[in-house]
Amino acid sequence: VIVQPQIVNAITAGQTVCSGATIAALTGTPTGGAGAGTYTYAWLESIDGGAFSAAPGTNNAMSYTPPVTTNTTAANIVKKYKRTVTSGTCATLESNEVSITILPALANNVISADTNPLCNGQNTQISSVGTPTGGTGTFTYTWFRSTDGGTTWGAAISGATGINYTPPANTLQNTTNTNLTFTFRRDVTSGACSTPLQSNLINIVVH
């Protein structure tokens, strides 16, 4: 009598990603049963607490890559995955479950200048129009300035990490006989949404 060892079926790894981001493959090498080369796989998916059903796409291999998911809602989308394995005379065994959390897409990164145009030596606050949305709900802000209308940008403005930004008056100087334009933008990231969402451009004219 040949007694085959019990199947061991564990998968990894849970992830949190931004809307539209690639999800890394889920995988795990089973053991037991009749051994390597004898396993039959089936991947299952559950969305936001719903019942498990066959995962979309190629779902019968040892590894499974969940499809890219766009999240245009205000809440996280949580997908859970598990894998069944059958081998030899051993009963089908379900794996642990892993969760993929898809954060909402970043949006609403809009800014405006409180006063525009300015006279030489004046300054103005560049304010957020509402609050950005998406990601984890906690945002990192980075501000940039351009002197050629946004064709090229300098390094991120040192110390400018707030939702609003007031350029120092001495950075808005105009000693010429024509108007000068300074262009500003704000980049926003949040959690796994690490690709910055750029705001609209604000052109501040200094007489």
Short mmCIF file of C-alpha atoms in Angstrom, two decimals:
data_model
loop_
_atom_site.label_atom_id
_atom_site.label_comp_id
_atom_site.label_asym_id
_atom_site.label_seq_id
_atom_site.Cartn_x
_atom_site.Cartn_y
_atom_site.Cartn_z
CA VAL A 1 0.00 0.00 0.00
CA ILE A 2 1.41 3.38 -1.03
CA VAL A 3 0.29 6.24 1.16
CA GLN A 4 0.91 9.58 -0.49
CA PRO A 5 1.85 12.52 1.76
CA GLN A 6 -0.75 15.17 2.40
CA ILE A 7 -0.65 18.12 0.04
CA VAL A 8 0.79 21.37 1.40
CA ASN A 9 -0.65 24.33 -0.49
CA ALA A 10 0.45 27.81 0.59
CA ILE A 11 0.45 30.96 -1.56
CA THR A 12 1.90 34.47 -1.33
CA ALA A 13 1.73 37.41 -1.37
CA GLY A 14 -0.88 40.00 -0.46
CA GLN A 15 -0.37 43.45 -1.93
CA THR A 16 -1.69 47.00 -1.91
CA VAL A 17 -1.53 48.74 -5.28
CA CYS A 18 -2.86 51.89 -6.88
CA SER A 19 -5.71 51.92 -9.35
CA GLY A 20 -4.46 50.72 -12.72
CA ALA A 21 -1.16 49.34 -11.39
CA THR A 22 0.31 45.96 -12.28
CA ILE A 23 -0.19 43.31 -9.62
CA ALA A 24 2.68 40.93 -8.96
CA ALA A 25 2.05 37.25 -9.54
CA LEU A 26 0.67 35.12 -6.72
CA THR A 27 2.49 31.85 -6.32
CA GLY A 28 3.64 29.05 -4.06
CA THR A 29 5.17 25.64 -4.71
CA PRO A 30 2.99 22.81 -3.37
CA THR A 31 4.37 19.63 -1.90
CA GLY A 32 2.94 16.21 -1.13
CA GLY A 33 0.50 14.18 -3.14
CA ALA A 34 2.07 12.33 -6.03
CA GLY A 35 4.85 14.91 -6.29
CA ALA A 36 6.13 17.46 -8.81
CA GLY A 37 4.48 17.38 -12.22
CA THR A 38 1.26 15.83 -10.93
CA TYR A 39 -0.54 18.88 -9.57
CA THR A 40 -3.77 20.30 -10.94
CA TYR A 41 -4.43 23.92 -10.05
CA ALA A 42 -7.49 26.16 -9.96
CA TRP A 43 -7.41 29.81 -8.81
CA LEU A 44 -10.47 31.43 -7.27
CA GLU A 45 -11.35 35.09 -6.73
CA SER A 46 -13.64 37.00 -4.37
CA ILE A 47 -14.35 40.73 -4.75
CA ASP A 48 -15.26 42.91 -1.76
CA GLY A 49 -16.41 39.97 0.36
CA GLY A 50 -18.42 38.21 -2.33
CA ALA A 51 -18.45 34.50 -2.99
CA PHE A 52 -15.40 32.87 -4.55
CA SER A 53 -15.59 31.97 -8.23
CA ALA A 54 -13.13 31.08 -10.96
CA ALA A 55 -10.49 33.79 -11.29
CA PRO A 56 -10.44 35.53 -14.70
CA GLY A 57 -7.77 34.70 -17.25
CA THR A 58 -5.31 31.83 -17.04
CA ASN A 59 -6.21 30.30 -13.70
CA ASN A 60 -4.90 26.74 -13.91
CA ALA A 61 -1.16 27.19 -13.40
CA MET A 62 0.97 27.17 -10.27
CA SER A 63 1.20 30.98 -10.36
CA TYR A 64 -1.53 33.49 -11.12
CA THR A 65 -1.32 37.15 -12.10
CA PRO A 66 -4.50 39.07 -11.20
CA PRO A 67 -5.71 41.48 -13.87
CA VAL A 68 -5.01 45.19 -13.66
CA THR A 69 -7.97 46.85 -11.96
CA THR A 70 -9.08 50.47 -12.31
CA ASN A 71 -10.69 51.89 -9.18
CA THR A 72 -12.76 55.01 -9.85
CA THR A 73 -14.71 54.76 -6.58
CA ALA A 74 -13.99 56.54 -3.31
CA ALA A 75 -13.28 53.29 -1.45
CA ASN A 76 -10.69 50.54 -1.68
CA ILE A 77 -11.47 47.48 -3.78
CA VAL A 78 -10.39 44.31 -2.00
CA LYS A 79 -9.91 41.14 -4.00
CA LYS A 80 -9.13 37.85 -2.31
CA TYR A 81 -7.54 34.88 -4.01
CA LYS A 82 -6.99 31.25 -3.12
CA ARG A 83 -5.80 28.20 -5.02
CA THR A 84 -6.95 24.61 -5.00
CA VAL A 85 -4.48 21.82 -5.66
CA THR A 86 -5.19 18.19 -6.53
CA SER A 87 -2.56 15.48 -6.90
CA GLY A 88 -2.70 11.70 -7.16
CA THR A 89 -5.20 10.11 -4.84
CA CYS A 90 -5.10 13.00 -2.36
CA ALA A 91 -8.19 15.12 -1.91
CA THR A 92 -8.28 18.64 -3.34
CA LEU A 93 -6.81 21.07 -0.85
CA GLU A 94 -7.49 24.80 -0.66
CA SER A 95 -4.68 27.22 0.10
CA ASN A 96 -4.69 30.19 2.44
CA GLU A 97 -6.31 33.36 1.13
CA VAL A 98 -4.33 36.45 0.09
CA SER A 99 -5.77 39.94 -0.33
CA ILE A 100 -5.07 42.48 -3.04
CA THR A 101 -6.17 45.99 -2.10
CA ILE A 102 -6.65 48.43 -4.99
CA LEU A 103 -6.55 52.04 -3.85
CA PRO A 104 -8.76 54.65 -5.54
CA ALA A 105 -7.10 56.62 -8.32
CA LEU A 106 -5.63 59.99 -7.39
CA ALA A 107 -7.83 62.87 -8.51
CA ASN A 108 -8.85 66.47 -7.86
CA ASN A 109 -5.36 67.96 -7.78
CA VAL A 110 -6.41 71.50 -8.63
CA ILE A 111 -4.72 74.76 -7.55
CA SER A 112 -5.30 78.48 -8.04
CA ALA A 113 -3.51 81.75 -7.23
CA ASP A 114 -5.20 83.98 -4.65
CA THR A 115 -3.88 87.15 -6.34
CA ASN A 116 -2.77 87.40 -9.95
CA PRO A 117 -1.19 89.43 -11.55
CA LEU A 118 1.27 90.94 -9.07
CA CYS A 119 3.42 94.01 -8.87
CA ASN A 120 7.14 93.55 -8.39
CA GLY A 121 7.90 92.52 -4.81
CA GLN A 122 4.42 91.25 -4.01
CA ASN A 123 3.61 87.64 -3.30
CA THR A 124 0.50 85.47 -3.28
CA GLN A 125 -0.59 82.15 -1.92
CA ILE A 126 -1.20 79.34 -4.36
CA SER A 127 -4.14 77.50 -2.83
CA SER A 128 -5.66 74.10 -3.21
CA VAL A 129 -9.11 74.07 -4.79
CA GLY A 130 -10.65 71.49 -2.50
CA THR A 131 -8.65 68.51 -1.33
CA PRO A 132 -7.15 65.79 -3.54
CA THR A 133 -8.86 62.42 -3.41
CA GLY A 134 -7.82 58.80 -3.86
CA GLY A 135 -4.89 56.79 -2.59
CA THR A 136 -4.91 56.20 1.15
CA GLY A 137 -6.43 59.63 1.87
CA THR A 138 -3.11 60.88 3.24
CA PHE A 139 -1.20 62.92 0.68
CA THR A 140 2.37 64.01 0.06
CA TYR A 141 2.76 67.32 -1.76
CA THR A 142 5.68 68.52 -3.85
CA TRP A 143 5.82 71.93 -5.53
CA PHE A 144 7.72 72.98 -8.65
CA ARG A 145 8.46 76.27 -10.42
CA SER A 146 9.17 76.99 -14.07
CA THR A 147 10.32 80.22 -15.71
CA ASP A 148 9.54 79.18 -19.28
CA GLY A 149 5.84 78.42 -19.06
CA GLY A 150 6.24 74.84 -17.96
CA THR A 151 8.54 73.63 -20.72
CA THR A 152 11.24 72.85 -18.18
CA TRP A 153 11.05 72.52 -14.41
CA GLY A 154 13.61 73.00 -11.70
CA ALA A 155 14.09 70.66 -8.78
CA ALA A 156 11.32 70.40 -6.24
CA ILE A 157 11.04 73.60 -4.19
CA SER A 158 12.84 73.00 -0.90
CA GLY A 159 10.53 73.00 2.10
CA ALA A 160 7.36 73.28 0.01
CA THR A 161 5.43 70.24 1.24
CA GLY A 162 2.08 71.70 2.27
CA ILE A 163 -1.27 71.61 0.54
CA ASN A 164 -0.83 75.35 -0.22
CA TYR A 165 2.30 77.28 -1.15
CA THR A 166 3.27 80.93 -0.83
CA PRO A 167 6.32 81.83 -2.96
CA PRO A 168 8.65 84.21 -1.13
CA ALA A 169 8.33 87.72 -2.59
CA ASN A 170 12.02 87.76 -3.48
CA THR A 171 11.44 84.84 -5.87
CA LEU A 172 8.87 86.84 -7.83
CA GLN A 173 11.10 89.76 -8.74
CA ASN A 174 10.78 91.63 -12.03
CA THR A 175 13.47 94.15 -12.82
CA THR A 176 12.75 94.21 -16.55
CA ASN A 177 10.53 96.48 -18.63
CA THR A 178 8.17 93.65 -19.58
CA ASN A 179 5.93 91.32 -17.66
CA LEU A 180 7.46 88.13 -16.32
CA THR A 181 5.55 84.89 -15.89
CA PHE A 182 6.33 82.30 -13.24
CA THR A 183 4.61 78.92 -13.57
CA PHE A 184 3.86 76.65 -10.62
CA ARG A 185 2.50 73.14 -10.25
CA ARG A 186 1.84 70.72 -7.41
CA ASP A 187 2.48 66.97 -7.53
CA VAL A 188 0.54 64.62 -5.27
CA THR A 189 1.26 61.05 -4.19
CA SER A 190 -0.41 58.83 -1.62
CA GLY A 191 0.63 55.44 -0.31
CA ALA A 192 1.01 52.91 -3.10
CA CYS A 193 -0.10 55.61 -5.56
CA SER A 194 3.52 56.69 -5.90
CA THR A 195 3.36 57.94 -9.49
CA PRO A 196 2.72 61.67 -8.99
CA LEU A 197 -0.51 63.21 -10.18
CA GLN A 198 0.35 66.66 -11.52
CA SER A 199 -1.96 69.58 -10.93
CA ASN A 200 -3.01 72.20 -13.44
CA LEU A 201 -0.42 74.89 -14.10
CA ILE A 202 -0.70 78.32 -12.49
CA ASN A 203 0.92 81.20 -14.35
CA ILE A 204 1.67 84.14 -12.07
CA VAL A 205 2.34 87.36 -13.98
CA VAL A 206 4.61 89.92 -12.32
CA HIS A 207 4.48 93.49 -13.69
#
